[in-house]
PDB file of C-alpha atoms in Angstrom:
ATOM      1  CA  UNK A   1    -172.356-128.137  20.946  1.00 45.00           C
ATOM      2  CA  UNK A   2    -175.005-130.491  21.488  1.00 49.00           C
ATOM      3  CA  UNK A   3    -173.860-133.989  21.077  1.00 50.00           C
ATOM      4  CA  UNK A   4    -170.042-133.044  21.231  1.00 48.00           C
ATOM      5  CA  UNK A   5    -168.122-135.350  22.958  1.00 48.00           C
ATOM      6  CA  UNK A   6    -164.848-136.784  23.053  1.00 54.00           C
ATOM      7  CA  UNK A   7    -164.818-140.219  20.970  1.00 56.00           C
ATOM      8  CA  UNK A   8    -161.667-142.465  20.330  1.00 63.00           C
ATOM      9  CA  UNK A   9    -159.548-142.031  17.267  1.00 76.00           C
ATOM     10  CA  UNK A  10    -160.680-142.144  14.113  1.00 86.00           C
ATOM     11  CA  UNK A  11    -159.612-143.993  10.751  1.00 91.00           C
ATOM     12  CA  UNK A  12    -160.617-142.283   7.636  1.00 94.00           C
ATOM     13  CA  UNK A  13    -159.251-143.092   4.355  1.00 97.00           C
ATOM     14  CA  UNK A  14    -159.026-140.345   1.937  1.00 97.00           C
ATOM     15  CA  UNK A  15    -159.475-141.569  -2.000  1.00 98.00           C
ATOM     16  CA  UNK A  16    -157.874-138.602  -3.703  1.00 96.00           C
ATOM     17  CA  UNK A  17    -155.777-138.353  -6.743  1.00 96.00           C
ATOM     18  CA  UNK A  18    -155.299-134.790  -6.693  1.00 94.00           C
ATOM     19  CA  UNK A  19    -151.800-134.008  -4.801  1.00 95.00           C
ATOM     20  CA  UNK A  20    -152.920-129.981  -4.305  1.00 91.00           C
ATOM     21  CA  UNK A  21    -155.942-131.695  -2.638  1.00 92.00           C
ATOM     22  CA  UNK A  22    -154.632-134.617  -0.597  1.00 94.00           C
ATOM     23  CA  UNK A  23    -151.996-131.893   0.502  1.00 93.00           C
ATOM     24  CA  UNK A  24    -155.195-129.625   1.521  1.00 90.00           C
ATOM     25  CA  UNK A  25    -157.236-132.244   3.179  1.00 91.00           C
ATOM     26  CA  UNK A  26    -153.806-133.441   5.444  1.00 91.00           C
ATOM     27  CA  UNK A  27    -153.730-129.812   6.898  1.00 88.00           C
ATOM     28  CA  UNK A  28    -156.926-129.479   7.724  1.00 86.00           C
ATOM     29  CA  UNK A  29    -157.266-132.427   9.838  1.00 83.00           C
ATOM     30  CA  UNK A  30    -154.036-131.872  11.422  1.00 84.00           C
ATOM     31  CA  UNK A  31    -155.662-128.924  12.062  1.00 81.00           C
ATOM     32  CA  UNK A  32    -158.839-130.130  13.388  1.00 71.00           C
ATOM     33  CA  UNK A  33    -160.267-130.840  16.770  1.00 68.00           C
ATOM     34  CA  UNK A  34    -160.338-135.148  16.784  1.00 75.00           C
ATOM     35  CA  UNK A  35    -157.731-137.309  17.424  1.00 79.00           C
ATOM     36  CA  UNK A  36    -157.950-139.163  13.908  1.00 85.00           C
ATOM     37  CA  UNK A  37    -155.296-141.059  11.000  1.00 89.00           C
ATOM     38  CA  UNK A  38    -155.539-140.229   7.802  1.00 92.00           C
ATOM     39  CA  UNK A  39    -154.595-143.003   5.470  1.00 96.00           C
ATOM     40  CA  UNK A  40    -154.281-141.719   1.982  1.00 97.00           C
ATOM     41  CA  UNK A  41    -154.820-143.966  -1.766  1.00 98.00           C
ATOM     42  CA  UNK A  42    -154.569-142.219  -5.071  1.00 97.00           C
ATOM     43  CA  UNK A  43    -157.010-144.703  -7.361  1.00 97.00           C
ATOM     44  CA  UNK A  44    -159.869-146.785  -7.146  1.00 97.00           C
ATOM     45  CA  UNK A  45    -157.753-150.299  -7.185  1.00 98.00           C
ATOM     46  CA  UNK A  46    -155.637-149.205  -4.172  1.00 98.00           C
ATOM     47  CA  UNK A  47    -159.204-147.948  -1.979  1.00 98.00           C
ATOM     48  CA  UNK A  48    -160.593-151.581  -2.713  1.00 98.00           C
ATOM     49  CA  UNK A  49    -157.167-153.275  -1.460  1.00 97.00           C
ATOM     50  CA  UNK A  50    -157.158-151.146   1.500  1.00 98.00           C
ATOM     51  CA  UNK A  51    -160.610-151.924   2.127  1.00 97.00           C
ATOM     52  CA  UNK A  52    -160.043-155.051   1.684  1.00 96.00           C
ATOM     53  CA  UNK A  53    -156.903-155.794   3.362  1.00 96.00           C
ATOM     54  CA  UNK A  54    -155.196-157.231   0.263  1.00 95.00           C
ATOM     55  CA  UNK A  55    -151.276-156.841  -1.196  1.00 94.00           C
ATOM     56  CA  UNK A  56    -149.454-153.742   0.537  1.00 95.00           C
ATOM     57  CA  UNK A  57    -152.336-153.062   3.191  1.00 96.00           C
ATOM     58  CA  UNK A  58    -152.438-156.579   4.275  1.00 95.00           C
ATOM     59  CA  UNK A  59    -152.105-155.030   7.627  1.00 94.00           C
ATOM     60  CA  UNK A  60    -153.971-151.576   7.161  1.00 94.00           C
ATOM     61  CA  UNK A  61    -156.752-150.912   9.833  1.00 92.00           C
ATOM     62  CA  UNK A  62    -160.314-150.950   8.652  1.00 92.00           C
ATOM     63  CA  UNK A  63    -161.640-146.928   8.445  1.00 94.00           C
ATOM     64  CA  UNK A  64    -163.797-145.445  10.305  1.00 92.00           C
ATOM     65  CA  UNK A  65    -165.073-143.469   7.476  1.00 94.00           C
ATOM     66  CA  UNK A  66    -164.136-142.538   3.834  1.00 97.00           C
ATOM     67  CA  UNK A  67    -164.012-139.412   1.779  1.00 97.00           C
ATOM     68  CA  UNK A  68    -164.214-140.905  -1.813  1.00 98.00           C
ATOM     69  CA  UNK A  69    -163.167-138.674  -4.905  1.00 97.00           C
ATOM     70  CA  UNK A  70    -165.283-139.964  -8.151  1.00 96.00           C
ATOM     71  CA  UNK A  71    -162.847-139.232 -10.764  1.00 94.00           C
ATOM     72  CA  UNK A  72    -159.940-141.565  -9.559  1.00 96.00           C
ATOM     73  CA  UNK A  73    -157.537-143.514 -11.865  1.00 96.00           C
ATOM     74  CA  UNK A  74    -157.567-147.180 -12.374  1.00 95.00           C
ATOM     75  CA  UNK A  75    -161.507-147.878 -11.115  1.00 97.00           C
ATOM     76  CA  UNK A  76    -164.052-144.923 -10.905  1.00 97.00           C
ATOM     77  CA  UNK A  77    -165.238-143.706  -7.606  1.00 97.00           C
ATOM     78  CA  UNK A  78    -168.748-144.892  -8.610  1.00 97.00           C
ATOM     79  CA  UNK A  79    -167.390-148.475  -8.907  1.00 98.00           C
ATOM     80  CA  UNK A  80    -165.231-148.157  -5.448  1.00 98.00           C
ATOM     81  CA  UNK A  81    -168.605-147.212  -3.807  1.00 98.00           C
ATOM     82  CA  UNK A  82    -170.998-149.845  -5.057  1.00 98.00           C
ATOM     83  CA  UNK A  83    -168.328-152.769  -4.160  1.00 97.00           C
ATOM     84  CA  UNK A  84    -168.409-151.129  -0.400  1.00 97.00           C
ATOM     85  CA  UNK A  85    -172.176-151.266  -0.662  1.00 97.00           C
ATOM     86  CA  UNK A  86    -172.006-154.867  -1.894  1.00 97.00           C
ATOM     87  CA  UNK A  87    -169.679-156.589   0.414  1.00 95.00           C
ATOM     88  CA  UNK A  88    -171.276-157.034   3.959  1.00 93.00           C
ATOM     89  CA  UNK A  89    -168.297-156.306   5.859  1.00 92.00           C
ATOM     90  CA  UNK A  90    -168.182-152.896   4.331  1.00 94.00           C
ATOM     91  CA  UNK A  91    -171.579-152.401   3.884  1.00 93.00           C
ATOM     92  CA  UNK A  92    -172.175-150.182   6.679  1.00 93.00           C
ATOM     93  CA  UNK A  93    -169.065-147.954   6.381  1.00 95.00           C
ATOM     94  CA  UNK A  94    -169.925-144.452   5.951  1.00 95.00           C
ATOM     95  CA  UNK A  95    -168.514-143.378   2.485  1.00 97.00           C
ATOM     96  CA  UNK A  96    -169.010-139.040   1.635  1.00 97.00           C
ATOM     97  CA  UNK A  97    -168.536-138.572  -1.934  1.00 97.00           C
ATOM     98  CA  UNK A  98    -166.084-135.257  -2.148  1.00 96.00           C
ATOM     99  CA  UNK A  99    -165.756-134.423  -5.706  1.00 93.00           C
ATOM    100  CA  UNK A 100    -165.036-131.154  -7.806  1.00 91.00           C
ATOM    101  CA  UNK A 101    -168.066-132.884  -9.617  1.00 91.00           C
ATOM    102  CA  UNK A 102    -171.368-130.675  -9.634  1.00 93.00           C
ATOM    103  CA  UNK A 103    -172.953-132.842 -12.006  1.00 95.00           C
ATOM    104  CA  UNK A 104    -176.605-133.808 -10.963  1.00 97.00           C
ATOM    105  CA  UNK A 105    -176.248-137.782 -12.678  1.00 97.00           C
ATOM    106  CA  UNK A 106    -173.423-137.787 -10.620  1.00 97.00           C
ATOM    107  CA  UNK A 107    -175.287-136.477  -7.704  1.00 97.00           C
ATOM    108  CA  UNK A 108    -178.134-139.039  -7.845  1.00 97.00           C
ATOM    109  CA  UNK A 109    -176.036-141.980  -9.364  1.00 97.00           C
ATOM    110  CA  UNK A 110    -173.741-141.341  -5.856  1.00 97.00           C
ATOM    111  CA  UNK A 111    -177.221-141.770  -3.508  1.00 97.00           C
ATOM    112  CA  UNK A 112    -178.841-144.537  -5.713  1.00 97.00           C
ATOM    113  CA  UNK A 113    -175.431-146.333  -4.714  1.00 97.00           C
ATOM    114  CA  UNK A 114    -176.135-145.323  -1.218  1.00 97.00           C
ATOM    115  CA  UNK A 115    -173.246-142.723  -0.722  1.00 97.00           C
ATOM    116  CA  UNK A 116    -174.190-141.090   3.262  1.00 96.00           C
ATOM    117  CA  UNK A 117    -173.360-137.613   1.685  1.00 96.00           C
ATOM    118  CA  UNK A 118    -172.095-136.066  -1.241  1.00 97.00           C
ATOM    119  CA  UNK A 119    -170.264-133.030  -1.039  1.00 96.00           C
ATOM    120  CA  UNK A 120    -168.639-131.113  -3.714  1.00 95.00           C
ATOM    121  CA  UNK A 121    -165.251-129.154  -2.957  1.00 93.00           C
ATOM    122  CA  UNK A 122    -164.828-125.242  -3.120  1.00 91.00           C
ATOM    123  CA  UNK A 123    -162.349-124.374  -5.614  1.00 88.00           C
ATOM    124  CA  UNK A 124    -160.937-121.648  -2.430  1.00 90.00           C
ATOM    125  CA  UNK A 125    -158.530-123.966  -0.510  1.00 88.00           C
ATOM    126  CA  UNK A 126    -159.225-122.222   2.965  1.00 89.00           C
ATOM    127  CA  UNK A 127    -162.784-123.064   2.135  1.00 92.00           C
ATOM    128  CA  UNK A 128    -161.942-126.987   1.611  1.00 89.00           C
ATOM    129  CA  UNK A 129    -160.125-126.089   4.496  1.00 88.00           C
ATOM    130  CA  UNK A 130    -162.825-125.157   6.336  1.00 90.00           C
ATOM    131  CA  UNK A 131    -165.511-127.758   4.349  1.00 92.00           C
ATOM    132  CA  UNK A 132    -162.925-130.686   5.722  1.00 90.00           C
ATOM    133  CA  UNK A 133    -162.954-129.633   9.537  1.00 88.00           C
ATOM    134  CA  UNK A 134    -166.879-129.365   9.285  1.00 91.00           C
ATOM    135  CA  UNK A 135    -167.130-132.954   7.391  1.00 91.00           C
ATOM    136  CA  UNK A 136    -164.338-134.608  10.547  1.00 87.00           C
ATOM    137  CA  UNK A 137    -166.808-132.070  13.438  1.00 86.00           C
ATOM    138  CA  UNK A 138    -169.734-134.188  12.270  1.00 91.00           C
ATOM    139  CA  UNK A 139    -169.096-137.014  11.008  1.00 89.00           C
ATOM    140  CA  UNK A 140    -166.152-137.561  13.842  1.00 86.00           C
ATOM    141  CA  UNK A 141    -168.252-136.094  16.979  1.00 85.00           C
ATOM    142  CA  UNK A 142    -171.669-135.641  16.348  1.00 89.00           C
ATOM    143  CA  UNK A 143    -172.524-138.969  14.449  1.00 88.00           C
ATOM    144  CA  UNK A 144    -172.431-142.075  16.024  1.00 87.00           C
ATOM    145  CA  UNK A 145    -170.551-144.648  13.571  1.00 82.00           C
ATOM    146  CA  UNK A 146    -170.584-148.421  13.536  1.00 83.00           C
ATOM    147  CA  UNK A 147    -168.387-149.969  15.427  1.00 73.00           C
ATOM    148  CA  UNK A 148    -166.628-153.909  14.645  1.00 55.00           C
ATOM    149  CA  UNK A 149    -164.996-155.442  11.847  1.00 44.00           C
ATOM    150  CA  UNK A 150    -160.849-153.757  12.311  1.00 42.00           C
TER     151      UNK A 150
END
């Protein structure tokens, strides 16, 4: 594959409240062909403290790259996105929107906020199976990501 080549680990944080999902998305990356960490939050308020390094993940490791559910507890997706966009140290972190959401507000709302990519998941588990190693090939491999601020 053009571009392939072999990168150091990854960070992604995966903002999912959906257990069946979370469970999904773990598989297939422990399936998958990077050396990356999956850090997992289950609402909007625990993505911002992570991001943020505040309460419990004083000590968590800024991500590489975030997979961002919209319909999360506590604050929405939409909300967890544009305070990534407007902090500067976070400004730059890539942030796909993967959502069961096929809404087209939701769609447009997720780019006007500057999302890199929103994806909507298969109902078929092997195919979020297979959507999840595609998203980590790319975005993991392919794409060069900026580098700093962990």
């Amino acid at each position: 594959m053009v571009g392939h080549r072999e990168k150091p680990a990854a960070d992604i944080l995966l903002v999912e409240d959906n257990p069946g999902d979370v469970r999904l998305i773990e598989d297939a990356f422990s399936q998958g062909s990077t050396n990356s960490t999956l850090h997992v939050v289950t609402d909007g308020k625990q993505a911002l403290d992570f991001l943020n390094r505040q309460g419990s993940y004083a000590n968590a490791t800024r991500p590489d790259l975030v997979l961002l559910d919209l319909n999360v507890p506590r604050v929405s997706g939409f909300d967890v996105l544009a305070r990534i966009r407007a902090e500067h140290a976070l400004s730059t972190l890539p942030v796909i929107v993967l959502t069961g959401s096929r809404s087209a507000d939701d769609v447009a709302l997720s780019y006007r906020l500057h999302a890199n990519a929103y994806v909507t998941k298969p109902p078929d588990p092997r195919a979020l199976a297979r959507l999840v190693r595609t998203l980590e090939e790319f975005w993991l491999t392919v794409v060069e990501l900026p580098t700093g601020g962990r």
